[in-house]
CSV table of C-alpha atoms and ligand atoms in Angstrom, one decimal:
chain,number,residue,atom,x,y,z
A,2,MET,CA,-22.2,-15.2,33.0
A,3,LYS,CA,-21.2,-13.5,36.5
A,4,ARG,CA,-18.9,-9.9,35.6
A,5,ILE,CA,-15.8,-8.7,38.1
A,6,LEU,CA,-13.7,-6.4,37.7
A,7,ILE,CA,-10.2,-7.4,39.3
A,8,THR,CA,-7.6,-4.7,40.3
A,9,GLY,CA,-4.3,-5.2,40.9
A,10,ALA,CA,-5.0,-8.4,38.3
A,11,ALA,CA,-1.2,-9.5,37.4
A,12,GLY,CA,0.0,-8.9,41.1
A,13,PHE,CA,0.7,-11.7,43.0
A,14,LEU,CA,-2.7,-12.3,45.3
A,15,GLY,CA,-5.0,-10.4,41.9
A,16,SER,CA,-3.5,-13.5,39.4
A,17,HIS,CA,-4.7,-15.7,41.6
A,18,LEU,CA,-7.4,-14.5,41.5
A,19,CYS,CA,-8.5,-14.7,37.7
A,20,ASP,CA,-6.9,-17.5,38.5
A,21,ARG,CA,-9.7,-18.9,40.9
A,22,PHE,CA,-13.0,-17.0,39.5
A,23,ILE,CA,-12.5,-18.5,36.1
A,24,LYS,CA,-12.4,-21.3,37.5
A,25,GLU,CA,-16.3,-20.6,38.9
A,26,GLY,CA,-17.2,-19.3,35.2
A,27,PHE,CA,-17.0,-16.0,35.9
A,28,HIS,CA,-15.9,-13.4,33.1
A,29,VAL,CA,-13.4,-12.1,35.1
A,30,ILE,CA,-12.1,-8.4,33.8
A,31,ALA,CA,-8.4,-8.0,35.0
A,32,MET,CA,-7.2,-4.1,35.9
A,33,ASP,CA,-3.2,-3.3,36.4
A,34,ASN,CA,-0.9,-0.5,35.9
A,35,LEU,CA,2.4,-2.3,35.9
A,36,ILE,CA,4.0,-0.3,39.0
A,37,THR,CA,3.9,-3.8,41.1
A,38,GLY,CA,2.9,-6.5,39.4
A,39,ASP,CA,4.1,-8.8,36.1
A,40,LEU,CA,1.8,-9.6,33.1
A,41,LYS,CA,3.7,-13.0,33.6
A,42,ASN,CA,1.4,-14.0,36.4
A,43,ILE,CA,-1.6,-13.5,33.9
A,44,GLU,CA,-0.2,-14.6,30.3
A,45,HIS,CA,-1.7,-17.9,30.1
A,46,LEU,CA,-5.4,-16.2,30.6
A,47,PHE,CA,-4.8,-13.8,27.3
A,48,LYS,CA,-5.8,-16.8,24.9
A,49,LEU,CA,-9.6,-17.5,27.3
A,50,GLU,CA,-13.0,-15.6,25.9
A,51,GLN,CA,-13.9,-15.2,29.5
A,52,PHE,CA,-10.8,-12.7,30.2
A,53,GLU,CA,-10.1,-9.0,29.1
A,54,TYR,CA,-7.0,-7.1,30.2
A,55,TYR,CA,-7.4,-3.2,30.4
A,56,HIS,CA,-4.2,-1.5,31.0
A,57,HIS,CA,-4.9,0.9,34.1
A,58,ASP,CA,-4.3,3.2,36.4
A,59,VAL,CA,-7.6,2.8,39.5
A,60,THR,CA,-6.1,6.5,40.7
A,61,LYS,CA,-7.5,7.7,37.7
A,62,PHE,CA,-11.8,7.7,36.2
A,63,VAL,CA,-12.3,4.0,35.8
A,64,HIS,CA,-14.5,3.1,33.4
A,65,VAL,CA,-15.4,-0.3,33.2
A,66,PRO,CA,-17.8,-0.8,29.8
A,67,GLY,CA,-21.2,-3.2,30.1
A,68,LYS,CA,-22.5,-4.9,34.0
A,69,LEU,CA,-20.3,-5.0,36.4
A,70,ASP,CA,-21.4,-7.8,39.8
A,71,TYR,CA,-18.2,-8.0,41.5
A,72,ILE,CA,-15.3,-5.7,41.9
A,73,LEU,CA,-12.4,-6.8,43.7
A,74,HIS,CA,-10.1,-4.3,45.0
A,75,PHE,CA,-6.1,-5.4,45.5
A,76,ALA,CA,-4.3,-2.5,43.7
A,77,SER,CA,-1.9,-1.3,46.1
A,78,PRO,CA,2.1,-2.6,46.2
A,79,ALA,CA,1.9,-4.0,49.5
A,80,SER,CA,6.1,-4.2,50.4
A,81,PRO,CA,7.8,-2.2,52.5
A,82,ILE,CA,10.7,-1.5,50.0
A,83,ASP,CA,8.1,-0.8,47.9
A,84,TYR,CA,6.3,2.1,50.5
A,85,LEU,CA,10.0,3.2,50.4
A,86,LYS,CA,10.3,3.3,47.0
A,87,ILE,CA,6.9,5.0,45.7
A,88,PRO,CA,5.2,5.9,48.7
A,89,ILE,CA,3.0,8.8,47.0
A,90,GLN,CA,1.4,5.8,44.5
A,91,THR,CA,0.4,4.3,48.1
A,92,LEU,CA,-1.0,6.3,49.1
A,93,LYS,CA,-3.3,7.4,46.6
A,94,VAL,CA,-4.7,4.0,45.3
A,95,GLY,CA,-5.6,3.2,48.5
A,96,ALA,CA,-7.7,6.3,48.9
A,97,LEU,CA,-8.6,7.7,45.4
A,98,GLY,CA,-7.9,4.5,43.7
A,99,THR,CA,-10.5,2.9,46.4
A,100,HIS,CA,-13.2,6.2,46.2
A,101,ASN,CA,-13.6,5.3,42.4
A,102,LEU,CA,-14.0,1.8,42.5
A,103,LEU,CA,-16.5,2.9,45.2
A,104,GLY,CA,-18.2,4.9,43.1
A,105,LEU,CA,-17.9,2.5,40.1
A,106,ALA,CA,-19.5,-0.4,42.3
A,107,LYS,CA,-22.3,2.3,43.3
A,108,GLU,CA,-22.7,3.0,39.8
A,109,LYS,CA,-23.1,-0.8,38.2
A,110,GLY,CA,-24.9,-2.0,41.7
A,111,ALA,CA,-21.8,-4.0,42.1
A,112,ARG,CA,-20.7,-5.7,45.3
A,113,ILE,CA,-17.3,-4.7,46.2
A,114,LEU,CA,-14.5,-6.1,48.4
A,115,ILE,CA,-11.1,-4.3,50.0
A,116,ALA,CA,-7.8,-6.0,50.6
A,117,SER,CA,-7.1,-4.2,53.7
A,118,THR,CA,-4.5,-5.3,56.3
A,119,SER,CA,-2.7,-6.5,59.3
A,120,GLU,CA,-1.1,-3.5,58.5
A,121,ILE,CA,-4.0,-1.5,59.7
A,122,TYR,CA,-3.0,-3.0,63.3
A,123,GLY,CA,0.5,-1.2,63.0
A,124,ASP,CA,2.8,-2.6,65.9
A,125,PRO,CA,0.0,-4.2,68.1
A,126,LEU,CA,-0.3,-3.8,71.3
A,127,VAL,CA,-3.4,-6.8,71.4
A,128,HIS,CA,-3.0,-10.4,70.9
A,129,PRO,CA,-3.7,-11.9,68.3
A,130,GLN,CA,-4.6,-9.4,66.3
A,131,THR,CA,-8.6,-9.4,66.7
A,132,GLU,CA,-11.4,-7.2,64.1
A,133,GLU,CA,-11.9,-5.1,67.4
A,134,TYR,CA,-8.3,-4.0,67.8
A,135,TYR,CA,-8.0,-0.4,66.5
A,136,GLY,CA,-4.0,-0.8,66.3
A,137,ASN,CA,-1.1,1.2,67.4
A,138,VAL,CA,0.0,2.8,63.7
A,139,ASN,CA,2.6,5.5,63.3
A,140,THR,CA,1.0,8.0,60.7
A,141,ILE,CA,4.3,9.3,59.8
A,142,GLY,CA,6.7,6.6,59.5
A,143,PRO,CA,8.2,4.3,56.8
A,144,ARG,CA,4.6,2.3,56.4
A,145,GLY,CA,2.5,5.3,57.4
A,146,VAL,CA,1.6,5.7,54.1
A,147,TYR,CA,0.8,2.2,53.8
A,148,ASP,CA,-1.0,1.7,57.4
A,149,GLU,CA,-3.3,5.0,56.6
A,150,ALA,CA,-4.0,4.6,53.3
A,151,LYS,CA,-5.6,0.9,54.4
A,152,ARG,CA,-7.5,2.2,57.3
A,153,PHE,CA,-8.5,5.2,55.1
A,154,GLN,CA,-9.9,2.8,52.4
A,155,GLU,CA,-11.5,0.9,55.2
A,156,SER,CA,-13.4,3.9,56.7
A,157,ILE,CA,-14.8,5.1,53.2
A,158,THR,CA,-15.9,1.6,52.5
A,159,MET,CA,-17.9,2.1,55.5
A,160,ALA,CA,-19.1,5.4,54.8
A,161,TYR,CA,-19.9,4.0,51.1
A,162,HIS,CA,-22.3,1.3,52.8
A,163,ARG,CA,-23.5,3.3,55.7
A,164,PHE,CA,-24.8,6.7,53.6
A,165,HIS,CA,-25.5,4.7,50.1
A,166,GLY,CA,-25.9,1.1,50.7
A,167,VAL,CA,-23.5,0.2,48.6
A,168,GLU,CA,-22.8,-3.8,48.9
A,169,THR,CA,-19.0,-4.1,50.2
A,170,ARG,CA,-16.5,-6.2,52.2
A,171,ILE,CA,-13.4,-6.5,53.9
A,172,VAL,CA,-11.1,-8.5,54.1
A,173,ARG,CA,-7.5,-8.2,56.9
A,174,ILE,CA,-5.1,-10.4,54.8
A,175,PHE,CA,-2.1,-11.1,57.0
A,176,ASN,CA,1.0,-12.5,55.7
A,177,THR,CA,0.4,-14.4,52.9
A,178,TYR,CA,3.4,-16.6,50.1
A,179,GLY,CA,3.6,-18.3,47.4
A,180,PRO,CA,4.5,-18.8,44.1
A,181,ARG,CA,4.4,-15.5,42.4
A,182,MET,CA,6.0,-13.4,44.5
A,183,ARG,CA,7.7,-10.6,43.5
A,184,LEU,CA,11.1,-12.0,43.7
A,185,ASN,CA,12.3,-8.3,44.6
A,186,ASP,CA,10.2,-7.4,46.4
A,187,GLY,CA,11.6,-7.4,49.5
A,188,ARG,CA,9.8,-9.4,52.1
A,189,VAL,CA,11.4,-12.3,53.9
A,190,ILE,CA,9.8,-15.0,52.0
A,191,PRO,CA,11.3,-14.1,48.5
A,192,ALA,CA,14.3,-12.5,50.3
A,193,PHE,CA,15.8,-15.7,52.1
A,194,MET,CA,14.9,-18.3,48.9
A,195,GLY,CA,16.2,-16.0,46.6
A,196,GLN,CA,19.3,-15.4,48.7
A,197,ALA,CA,19.5,-19.3,49.5
A,198,LEU,CA,20.1,-19.9,45.6
A,199,ARG,CA,22.0,-17.5,45.0
A,200,GLY,CA,24.9,-19.2,47.7
A,201,GLU,CA,24.2,-15.7,50.0
A,202,ASP,CA,24.0,-15.8,53.6
A,203,LEU,CA,20.2,-15.1,54.6
A,204,THR,CA,19.6,-11.7,56.1
A,205,VAL,CA,17.5,-11.7,59.1
A,206,PHE,CA,17.0,-8.2,60.7
A,207,GLY,CA,16.4,-7.0,64.2
A,208,ASP,CA,17.8,-10.4,66.5
A,209,GLY,CA,15.3,-12.2,64.9
A,210,SER,CA,12.8,-12.4,67.8
A,211,GLN,CA,9.6,-10.6,65.6
A,212,THR,CA,6.6,-13.0,64.9
A,213,ARG,CA,4.8,-13.4,61.9
A,214,SER,CA,2.2,-15.9,60.5
A,215,PHE,CA,2.2,-17.4,56.8
A,216,CYS,CA,-0.4,-18.5,54.9
A,217,TYR,CA,-0.6,-19.9,52.4
A,218,VAL,CA,-1.7,-18.3,49.3
A,219,ASP,CA,-4.8,-21.2,48.0
A,220,ASP,CA,-6.2,-20.8,52.6
A,221,GLU,CA,-6.1,-17.1,51.7
A,222,ILE,CA,-8.0,-17.0,47.8
A,223,GLU,CA,-10.6,-19.1,49.4
A,224,GLY,CA,-11.3,-17.3,52.9
A,225,ILE,CA,-11.3,-13.9,50.4
A,226,TYR,CA,-13.5,-16.0,48.3
A,227,ARG,CA,-15.6,-17.2,51.0
A,228,LEU,CA,-15.7,-13.7,52.6
A,229,LEU,CA,-17.1,-12.1,49.0
A,230,MET,CA,-20.0,-15.0,49.2
A,231,SER,CA,-21.5,-13.9,52.3
A,232,ASP,CA,-23.2,-11.2,53.7
A,233,TYR,CA,-20.7,-10.4,56.4
A,234,THR,CA,-20.5,-6.5,55.6
A,235,LEU,CA,-17.1,-6.0,58.4
A,236,PRO,CA,-13.8,-6.6,58.6
A,237,VAL,CA,-12.9,-10.4,58.6
A,238,ASN,CA,-8.8,-11.3,58.5
A,239,ILE,CA,-7.9,-14.4,56.2
A,240,GLY,CA,-4.2,-15.8,57.7
A,241,ASN,CA,-2.7,-18.3,59.6
A,242,PRO,CA,-2.5,-18.2,63.4
A,243,HIS,CA,0.8,-20.9,63.0
A,244,GLU,CA,3.2,-18.3,64.5
A,245,ILE,CA,7.2,-18.3,63.9
A,246,THR,CA,9.7,-15.9,65.3
A,247,ILE,CA,12.0,-14.5,61.9
A,248,SER,CA,15.0,-16.7,63.4
A,249,ASP,CA,13.6,-19.5,63.3
A,250,PHE,CA,11.8,-19.2,60.5
A,251,ALA,CA,15.2,-18.3,59.0
A,252,GLU,CA,16.3,-22.3,60.1
A,253,GLU,CA,13.9,-23.4,58.7
A,254,ILE,CA,14.2,-21.8,55.4
A,255,ILE,CA,18.2,-23.5,56.0
A,256,LYS,CA,16.9,-26.9,56.1
A,257,LEU,CA,13.9,-26.7,53.4
A,258,THR,CA,16.4,-25.4,50.5
A,259,GLY,CA,19.7,-26.9,52.2
A,260,THR,CA,22.2,-24.1,51.7
A,261,GLU,CA,25.4,-24.2,53.5
A,262,GLN,CA,25.0,-20.7,53.9
A,263,LYS,CA,24.7,-19.0,57.8
A,264,VAL,CA,22.3,-16.4,59.0
A,265,ILE,CA,24.2,-12.7,59.1
A,266,TYR,CA,21.8,-10.1,61.4
A,267,LYS,CA,21.1,-6.1,59.7
A,268,ASP,CA,19.4,-3.4,61.7
A,269,LEU,CA,15.5,-3.9,62.0
A,270,PRO,CA,13.5,-1.4,60.1
A,271,LYS,CA,12.2,2.0,61.5
A,272,ASP,CA,8.6,0.8,63.4
A,273,ASP,CA,8.8,-3.1,61.8
A,274,PRO,CA,5.7,-5.0,63.9
A,275,MET,CA,6.7,-7.0,67.2
A,276,GLN,CA,4.3,-9.2,66.9
A,277,ARG,CA,1.9,-10.8,64.4
A,278,GLN,CA,-0.8,-13.5,64.7
A,279,PRO,CA,-4.0,-13.8,63.4
A,280,ASP,CA,-7.6,-14.3,65.5
A,281,ILE,CA,-9.5,-16.3,63.2
A,282,THR,CA,-12.2,-17.2,65.2
A,283,LYS,CA,-14.7,-14.6,63.3
A,284,ALA,CA,-13.4,-16.2,59.8
A,285,LYS,CA,-14.0,-19.9,61.3
A,286,GLU,CA,-17.6,-19.2,62.8
A,287,ILE,CA,-19.1,-16.9,59.9
A,288,LEU,CA,-16.9,-17.9,57.6
A,289,GLY,CA,-16.6,-21.8,58.1
A,290,TRP,CA,-13.0,-21.4,56.8
A,291,GLU,CA,-9.1,-22.0,58.1
A,292,PRO,CA,-6.2,-22.2,57.0
A,293,LYS,CA,-5.2,-26.1,55.5
A,294,VAL,CA,-1.7,-25.4,54.2
A,295,GLY,CA,1.5,-26.6,56.7
A,296,ARG,CA,4.1,-24.3,56.3
A,297,GLU,CA,6.3,-26.9,55.7
A,298,GLU,CA,4.0,-27.8,52.6
A,299,GLY,CA,3.0,-24.6,51.6
A,300,MET,CA,7.1,-23.4,51.5
A,301,ARG,CA,8.6,-26.4,49.8
A,302,LYS,CA,5.7,-25.7,47.5
A,303,THR,CA,7.0,-21.9,47.2
A,304,PHE,CA,10.6,-23.4,47.0
A,305,GLU,CA,9.7,-25.2,44.0
A,306,TYR,CA,8.1,-22.1,41.9
A,307,PHE,CA,11.7,-19.8,42.9
A,308,LYS,CA,13.7,-22.6,41.6
A,309,THR,CA,11.8,-22.2,37.8
A,310,LEU,CA,13.4,-18.6,38.1
A,311,SER,CA,15.8,-17.7,35.8
A,312,ASN,CA,19.6,-16.5,36.5
A,313,ASP,CA,18.8,-13.4,35.1
A,314,GLU,CA,16.0,-12.7,37.3
A,315,LEU,CA,17.9,-14.1,40.7
A,316,GLU,CA,20.5,-11.6,40.0
A,317,LYS,CA,17.6,-8.9,39.8
A,318,THR,CA,16.4,-8.6,43.5
A,319,GLU,CA,17.5,-4.9,45.5
A,320,HIS,CA,18.6,-5.9,49.1
A,321,ARG,CA,16.7,-4.1,51.6
A,322,ASP,CA,19.4,-1.9,53.3
A,323,PHE,CA,17.5,0.4,56.1
A,324,SER,CA,20.4,1.6,58.2
A,325,GLU,CA,20.1,5.4,56.3
A,326,ARG,CA,17.0,5.4,56.2
A,327,ASN,CA,17.0,4.3,60.1
A,328,LYS,CA,18.8,7.4,60.6
A,329,LYS,CA,16.8,10.1,59.2
B,16,UDP,N1,13.2,-9.8,57.1
B,16,UDP,C1,14.5,-10.1,57.7
B,16,UDP,N2,15.2,-10.5,57.1
B,16,UDP,C2,14.7,-10.4,55.1
B,16,UDP,C3,13.3,-9.5,55.2
B,16,UDP,C4,12.2,-9.3,55.9
B,16,UDP,O1,14.4,-10.1,58.5
B,16,UDP,O2,16.1,-9.7,54.0
B,16,UDP,C5,12.2,-9.4,58.6
B,16,UDP,C6,10.9,-8.4,58.5
B,16,UDP,O3,11.9,-7.3,59.5
B,16,UDP,C7,10.1,-8.0,59.1
B,16,UDP,C8,9.1,-10.2,58.7
B,16,UDP,O4,10.8,-10.6,58.6
B,16,UDP,O5,11.1,-8.4,60.7
B,16,UDP,C9,8.7,-9.3,57.6
B,16,UDP,O6,8.8,-8.7,56.7
B,16,UDP,P1,8.0,-8.7,55.5
B,16,UDP,O7,8.5,-7.6,54.5
B,16,UDP,O8,8.1,-10.1,54.8
B,16,UDP,O9,7.0,-8.6,55.8
B,16,UDP,P2,5.5,-7.3,57.0
B,16,UDP,O10,7.2,-6.5,57.9
B,16,UDP,O11,5.1,-6.5,55.4
B,16,UDP,O12,5.3,-8.5,57.7
């Protein structure tokens, strides 16, 4: 039986990856320190013999007994509200955590896939973003802790590949959504859906003309799976190129949820990228991958999930207010 270590396993993407690799017949070793993850996302797997869980912070030395065939490094805070709250951990898990896991991959002769991000393109001056674009990142802005950790992560991964011959894969993940997103992570989809469920107005930041392209989680996981199994070592964008402005998206959510609330406008967070759309030519050519789930179907499934959450969970949601921070 192939053995795979998944870090950030109790998070949104990590938990879906655990499900997928269990389904593919792997022995899954899940690791998380639960700073932003939640055991609820993987508790259904605890009864399985081919699943084990380690509570561990990967910025400390990582020890896993026995053989390892694959490592997926998905541990990281991944939303602007988290970068503001836990900036040092964000830097450490991308830098020190990645170093530890590359060391483990080298020791075990395992293939390692690193979760990178469209954030490495920053506020992009090239549109749509191809893998060859170097990005436009503010190193000292509020997102710098994430963006630069992820850029360092890519560099050290390529160094381990070139210098030590470690088998590495790098996925650049664009905005992804679906069941198990954290309701209070401040991201636009949980924010709008939570507001609709609580009967609050939907908060659009800025004038809403900024764009994003949202990929349903099942599509994202399929792309990651194919990349891991491929022999391609340079970064690959995995995301849905179907782009929408945030104000049009708010209207879509109003229609989908049937809320009678309206859109209200708040300050735009500092360094919020104006546009984002993946060029997925590489993923199509190399992996034969493209997204299959449209926004309407994906958002419907996601809203069904948020509707199952209790009132307590709904009330716990924090609101992002960047007006003070922006002044600094
Ligand atoms: N956004 C918004 N209202 C919210 C939360 C987010 O208008 O309540 C905007 C945010 O400013 C950004 C976009 O939605 O332009 C996507 O934000 P998210 O945090 O989901 O992802 P990211 O900016 O990292 O792509």
